[in-house]
Short mmCIF file of N, CA, C and O in Angstrom, two decimals:
data_model
loop_
_atom_site.label_atom_id
_atom_site.label_comp_id
_atom_site.label_asym_id
_atom_site.label_seq_id
_atom_site.Cartn_x
_atom_site.Cartn_y
_atom_site.Cartn_z
N MET A 1 -35.55 3.10 26.32
CA MET A 1 -35.09 2.37 25.31
C MET A 1 -36.27 1.30 24.95
O MET A 1 -36.20 0.20 25.23
N ASP A 2 -37.15 1.85 24.18
CA ASP A 2 -38.27 1.02 23.83
C ASP A 2 -38.28 0.80 22.34
O ASP A 2 -39.24 0.78 21.64
N ARG A 3 -37.04 0.44 21.86
CA ARG A 3 -36.93 0.09 20.43
C ARG A 3 -37.00 -1.38 20.24
O ARG A 3 -36.47 -2.12 21.17
N PRO A 4 -37.42 -1.84 19.10
CA PRO A 4 -37.21 -3.35 18.77
C PRO A 4 -35.83 -3.73 18.49
O PRO A 4 -35.00 -2.87 18.32
N PRO A 5 -35.53 -4.92 18.64
CA PRO A 5 -34.15 -5.35 18.50
C PRO A 5 -33.78 -5.18 16.99
O PRO A 5 -34.64 -5.17 16.07
N PRO A 6 -32.50 -5.19 16.69
CA PRO A 6 -32.16 -4.98 15.23
C PRO A 6 -32.55 -6.25 14.51
O PRO A 6 -32.70 -7.42 15.01
N TYR A 7 -32.68 -6.10 13.20
CA TYR A 7 -33.09 -7.19 12.35
C TYR A 7 -31.97 -7.96 11.87
O TYR A 7 -30.93 -7.47 11.42
N PHE A 8 -32.15 -9.31 12.07
CA PHE A 8 -31.11 -10.25 11.55
C PHE A 8 -31.75 -11.17 10.59
O PHE A 8 -32.72 -11.78 10.82
N PRO A 9 -31.32 -11.10 9.40
CA PRO A 9 -32.02 -11.97 8.33
C PRO A 9 -31.80 -13.44 8.66
O PRO A 9 -30.82 -13.96 9.21
N GLN A 10 -32.84 -14.16 8.37
CA GLN A 10 -32.88 -15.53 8.69
C GLN A 10 -32.42 -16.50 7.66
O GLN A 10 -32.09 -17.61 7.86
N ASN A 11 -32.36 -15.99 6.47
CA ASN A 11 -31.87 -16.77 5.28
C ASN A 11 -30.39 -16.38 5.09
O ASN A 11 -29.99 -15.29 5.40
N SER A 12 -29.68 -17.31 4.52
CA SER A 12 -28.22 -16.99 4.25
C SER A 12 -28.16 -16.26 2.99
O SER A 12 -29.12 -16.05 2.18
N LEU A 13 -27.02 -15.52 2.89
CA LEU A 13 -26.95 -14.62 1.69
C LEU A 13 -26.68 -15.41 0.43
O LEU A 13 -27.05 -14.93 -0.67
N SER A 14 -26.08 -16.50 0.55
CA SER A 14 -25.84 -17.41 -0.72
C SER A 14 -26.88 -18.50 -0.68
O SER A 14 -27.23 -19.00 0.34
N PRO A 15 -27.25 -18.92 -1.82
CA PRO A 15 -28.23 -20.17 -1.86
C PRO A 15 -27.54 -21.35 -1.45
O PRO A 15 -26.36 -21.65 -1.36
N ALA A 16 -28.37 -22.22 -0.75
CA ALA A 16 -27.89 -23.53 -0.26
C ALA A 16 -27.38 -24.33 -1.36
O ALA A 16 -28.08 -24.45 -2.45
N ASP A 17 -26.35 -25.07 -1.11
CA ASP A 17 -25.78 -26.06 -2.04
C ASP A 17 -26.74 -27.22 -2.10
O ASP A 17 -27.07 -27.90 -1.10
N GLU A 18 -27.12 -27.56 -3.33
CA GLU A 18 -28.02 -28.75 -3.54
C GLU A 18 -27.40 -29.99 -3.14
O GLU A 18 -28.07 -31.06 -2.86
N ASN A 19 -26.04 -30.22 -3.41
CA ASN A 19 -25.35 -31.43 -2.99
C ASN A 19 -24.81 -31.52 -1.60
O ASN A 19 -24.01 -32.38 -1.30
N ARG A 20 -25.35 -30.61 -0.70
CA ARG A 20 -24.70 -30.55 0.65
C ARG A 20 -25.05 -31.80 1.36
O ARG A 20 -24.17 -32.37 1.99
N TYR A 21 -26.19 -32.31 1.29
CA TYR A 21 -26.62 -33.52 2.06
C TYR A 21 -25.93 -34.74 1.35
O TYR A 21 -25.55 -35.68 2.21
N LYS A 22 -25.75 -34.82 0.21
CA LYS A 22 -25.11 -35.94 -0.49
C LYS A 22 -23.63 -35.95 -0.07
O LYS A 22 -23.08 -36.95 0.26
N LYS A 23 -22.93 -34.74 -0.04
CA LYS A 23 -21.64 -34.77 0.39
C LYS A 23 -21.49 -35.25 1.86
O LYS A 23 -20.55 -35.93 2.22
N PHE A 24 -22.40 -34.77 2.72
CA PHE A 24 -22.38 -35.14 4.15
C PHE A 24 -22.59 -36.62 4.34
O PHE A 24 -21.88 -37.24 5.08
N LYS A 25 -23.48 -37.16 3.45
CA LYS A 25 -23.70 -38.72 3.62
C LYS A 25 -22.45 -39.43 3.15
O LYS A 25 -22.14 -40.41 3.75
N VAL A 26 -21.81 -38.93 2.20
CA VAL A 26 -20.54 -39.54 1.61
C VAL A 26 -19.54 -39.34 2.63
O VAL A 26 -18.71 -40.48 3.02
N ILE A 27 -19.32 -38.29 3.34
CA ILE A 27 -18.29 -38.15 4.39
C ILE A 27 -18.54 -38.94 5.61
O ILE A 27 -17.64 -39.68 6.18
N VAL A 28 -19.82 -39.05 6.07
CA VAL A 28 -20.14 -39.86 7.11
C VAL A 28 -20.02 -41.30 6.88
O VAL A 28 -19.43 -42.11 7.71
N GLY A 29 -20.35 -41.77 5.64
CA GLY A 29 -20.17 -43.10 5.24
C GLY A 29 -18.67 -43.55 5.13
O GLY A 29 -18.23 -44.63 5.60
N ALA A 30 -17.87 -42.61 4.70
CA ALA A 30 -16.41 -42.95 4.55
C ALA A 30 -15.81 -42.91 5.94
O ALA A 30 -14.98 -43.78 6.35
N ALA A 31 -16.22 -42.07 6.94
CA ALA A 31 -15.65 -42.04 8.33
C ALA A 31 -16.19 -43.39 8.96
O ALA A 31 -15.41 -43.99 9.69
N ALA A 32 -17.35 -43.83 8.76
CA ALA A 32 -17.86 -45.07 9.42
C ALA A 32 -17.06 -46.24 8.81
O ALA A 32 -16.65 -47.04 9.58
N ALA A 33 -16.87 -46.27 7.51
CA ALA A 33 -16.05 -47.38 6.94
C ALA A 33 -14.58 -47.41 7.43
O ALA A 33 -13.99 -48.45 7.71
N LEU A 34 -14.03 -46.19 7.61
CA LEU A 34 -12.65 -46.06 8.07
C LEU A 34 -12.60 -46.57 9.67
O LEU A 34 -11.66 -47.26 9.98
N GLY A 35 -13.65 -46.25 10.35
CA GLY A 35 -13.78 -46.60 11.70
C GLY A 35 -13.81 -48.17 11.76
O GLY A 35 -13.18 -48.78 12.66
N VAL A 36 -14.63 -48.77 10.91
CA VAL A 36 -14.70 -50.23 10.88
C VAL A 36 -13.47 -50.87 10.56
O VAL A 36 -12.96 -51.83 11.17
N LEU A 37 -12.73 -50.35 9.63
CA LEU A 37 -11.39 -50.86 9.13
C LEU A 37 -10.40 -50.73 10.38
O LEU A 37 -9.67 -51.73 10.54
N ILE A 38 -10.36 -49.67 10.99
CA ILE A 38 -9.52 -49.48 12.17
C ILE A 38 -9.86 -50.53 13.23
O ILE A 38 -8.77 -51.03 13.81
N LEU A 39 -11.09 -50.61 13.54
CA LEU A 39 -11.50 -51.66 14.52
C LEU A 39 -11.11 -53.11 14.12
O LEU A 39 -10.54 -53.84 15.01
N ILE A 40 -11.26 -53.35 12.91
CA ILE A 40 -10.85 -54.85 12.40
C ILE A 40 -9.27 -54.90 12.62
O ILE A 40 -8.88 -55.92 12.89
N GLY A 41 -8.57 -53.87 12.21
CA GLY A 41 -7.16 -53.89 12.30
C GLY A 41 -6.62 -54.01 13.77
O GLY A 41 -5.73 -54.77 13.99
N ILE A 42 -7.39 -53.40 14.68
CA ILE A 42 -7.07 -53.49 16.07
C ILE A 42 -7.26 -54.92 16.58
O ILE A 42 -6.40 -55.50 17.30
N VAL A 43 -8.41 -55.52 16.16
CA VAL A 43 -8.72 -56.88 16.66
C VAL A 43 -7.71 -57.84 16.03
O VAL A 43 -7.15 -58.78 16.76
N VAL A 44 -7.44 -57.77 14.68
CA VAL A 44 -6.50 -58.70 14.05
C VAL A 44 -5.10 -58.46 14.64
O VAL A 44 -4.36 -59.38 14.98
N GLY A 45 -4.59 -57.29 14.89
CA GLY A 45 -3.37 -56.96 15.43
C GLY A 45 -3.26 -57.46 16.84
O GLY A 45 -2.17 -58.05 17.28
N GLY A 46 -4.37 -57.43 17.61
CA GLY A 46 -4.25 -57.93 18.93
C GLY A 46 -4.30 -59.50 18.96
O GLY A 46 -3.55 -60.02 19.74
N TYR A 47 -4.87 -60.06 17.98
CA TYR A 47 -4.82 -61.60 17.93
C TYR A 47 -3.39 -61.93 17.62
O TYR A 47 -2.83 -62.84 18.25
N TYR A 48 -2.78 -61.31 16.58
CA TYR A 48 -1.40 -61.78 16.44
C TYR A 48 -0.35 -61.39 17.47
O TYR A 48 0.42 -61.99 17.59
N LEU A 49 -0.60 -60.24 18.18
CA LEU A 49 0.13 -59.94 19.26
C LEU A 49 0.16 -60.95 20.36
O LEU A 49 1.08 -61.39 20.82
N VAL A 50 -1.10 -61.34 20.64
CA VAL A 50 -1.21 -62.36 21.76
C VAL A 50 -0.69 -63.71 21.35
O VAL A 50 0.03 -64.30 22.13
N SER A 51 -0.91 -64.01 20.12
CA SER A 51 -0.37 -65.40 19.65
C SER A 51 1.11 -65.29 19.60
O SER A 51 1.80 -66.27 19.85
N TRP A 52 1.68 -64.22 19.25
CA TRP A 52 3.19 -64.02 19.24
C TRP A 52 3.75 -64.07 20.67
O TRP A 52 4.76 -64.64 20.88
N LEU A 53 3.06 -63.38 21.59
CA LEU A 53 3.57 -63.38 22.94
C LEU A 53 3.44 -64.75 23.62
O LEU A 53 4.24 -65.19 24.44
N LEU A 54 2.38 -65.53 23.20
CA LEU A 54 2.29 -66.84 23.89
C LEU A 54 3.08 -67.93 23.11
O LEU A 54 3.13 -69.05 23.64
N GLY A 55 3.68 -67.53 21.94
CA GLY A 55 4.55 -68.46 21.21
C GLY A 55 3.78 -69.45 20.28
O GLY A 55 4.43 -70.55 20.20
N TYR A 56 2.66 -69.21 19.85
CA TYR A 56 1.94 -70.13 18.99
C TYR A 56 2.46 -70.02 17.63
O TYR A 56 2.64 -69.13 16.97
#
């Protein structure tokens, strides 16, 4: 079996989407903003929970 391996094309069959990186940046930015909002909500909720438990 001294044959070369089968040929696998290196490029995709459809052309690359020109807005792919822009969409990726928007999704990552939205996820980061959502994460920051969730973190702020946890901190504010924890503050109100502690103040409610201590009776302030």
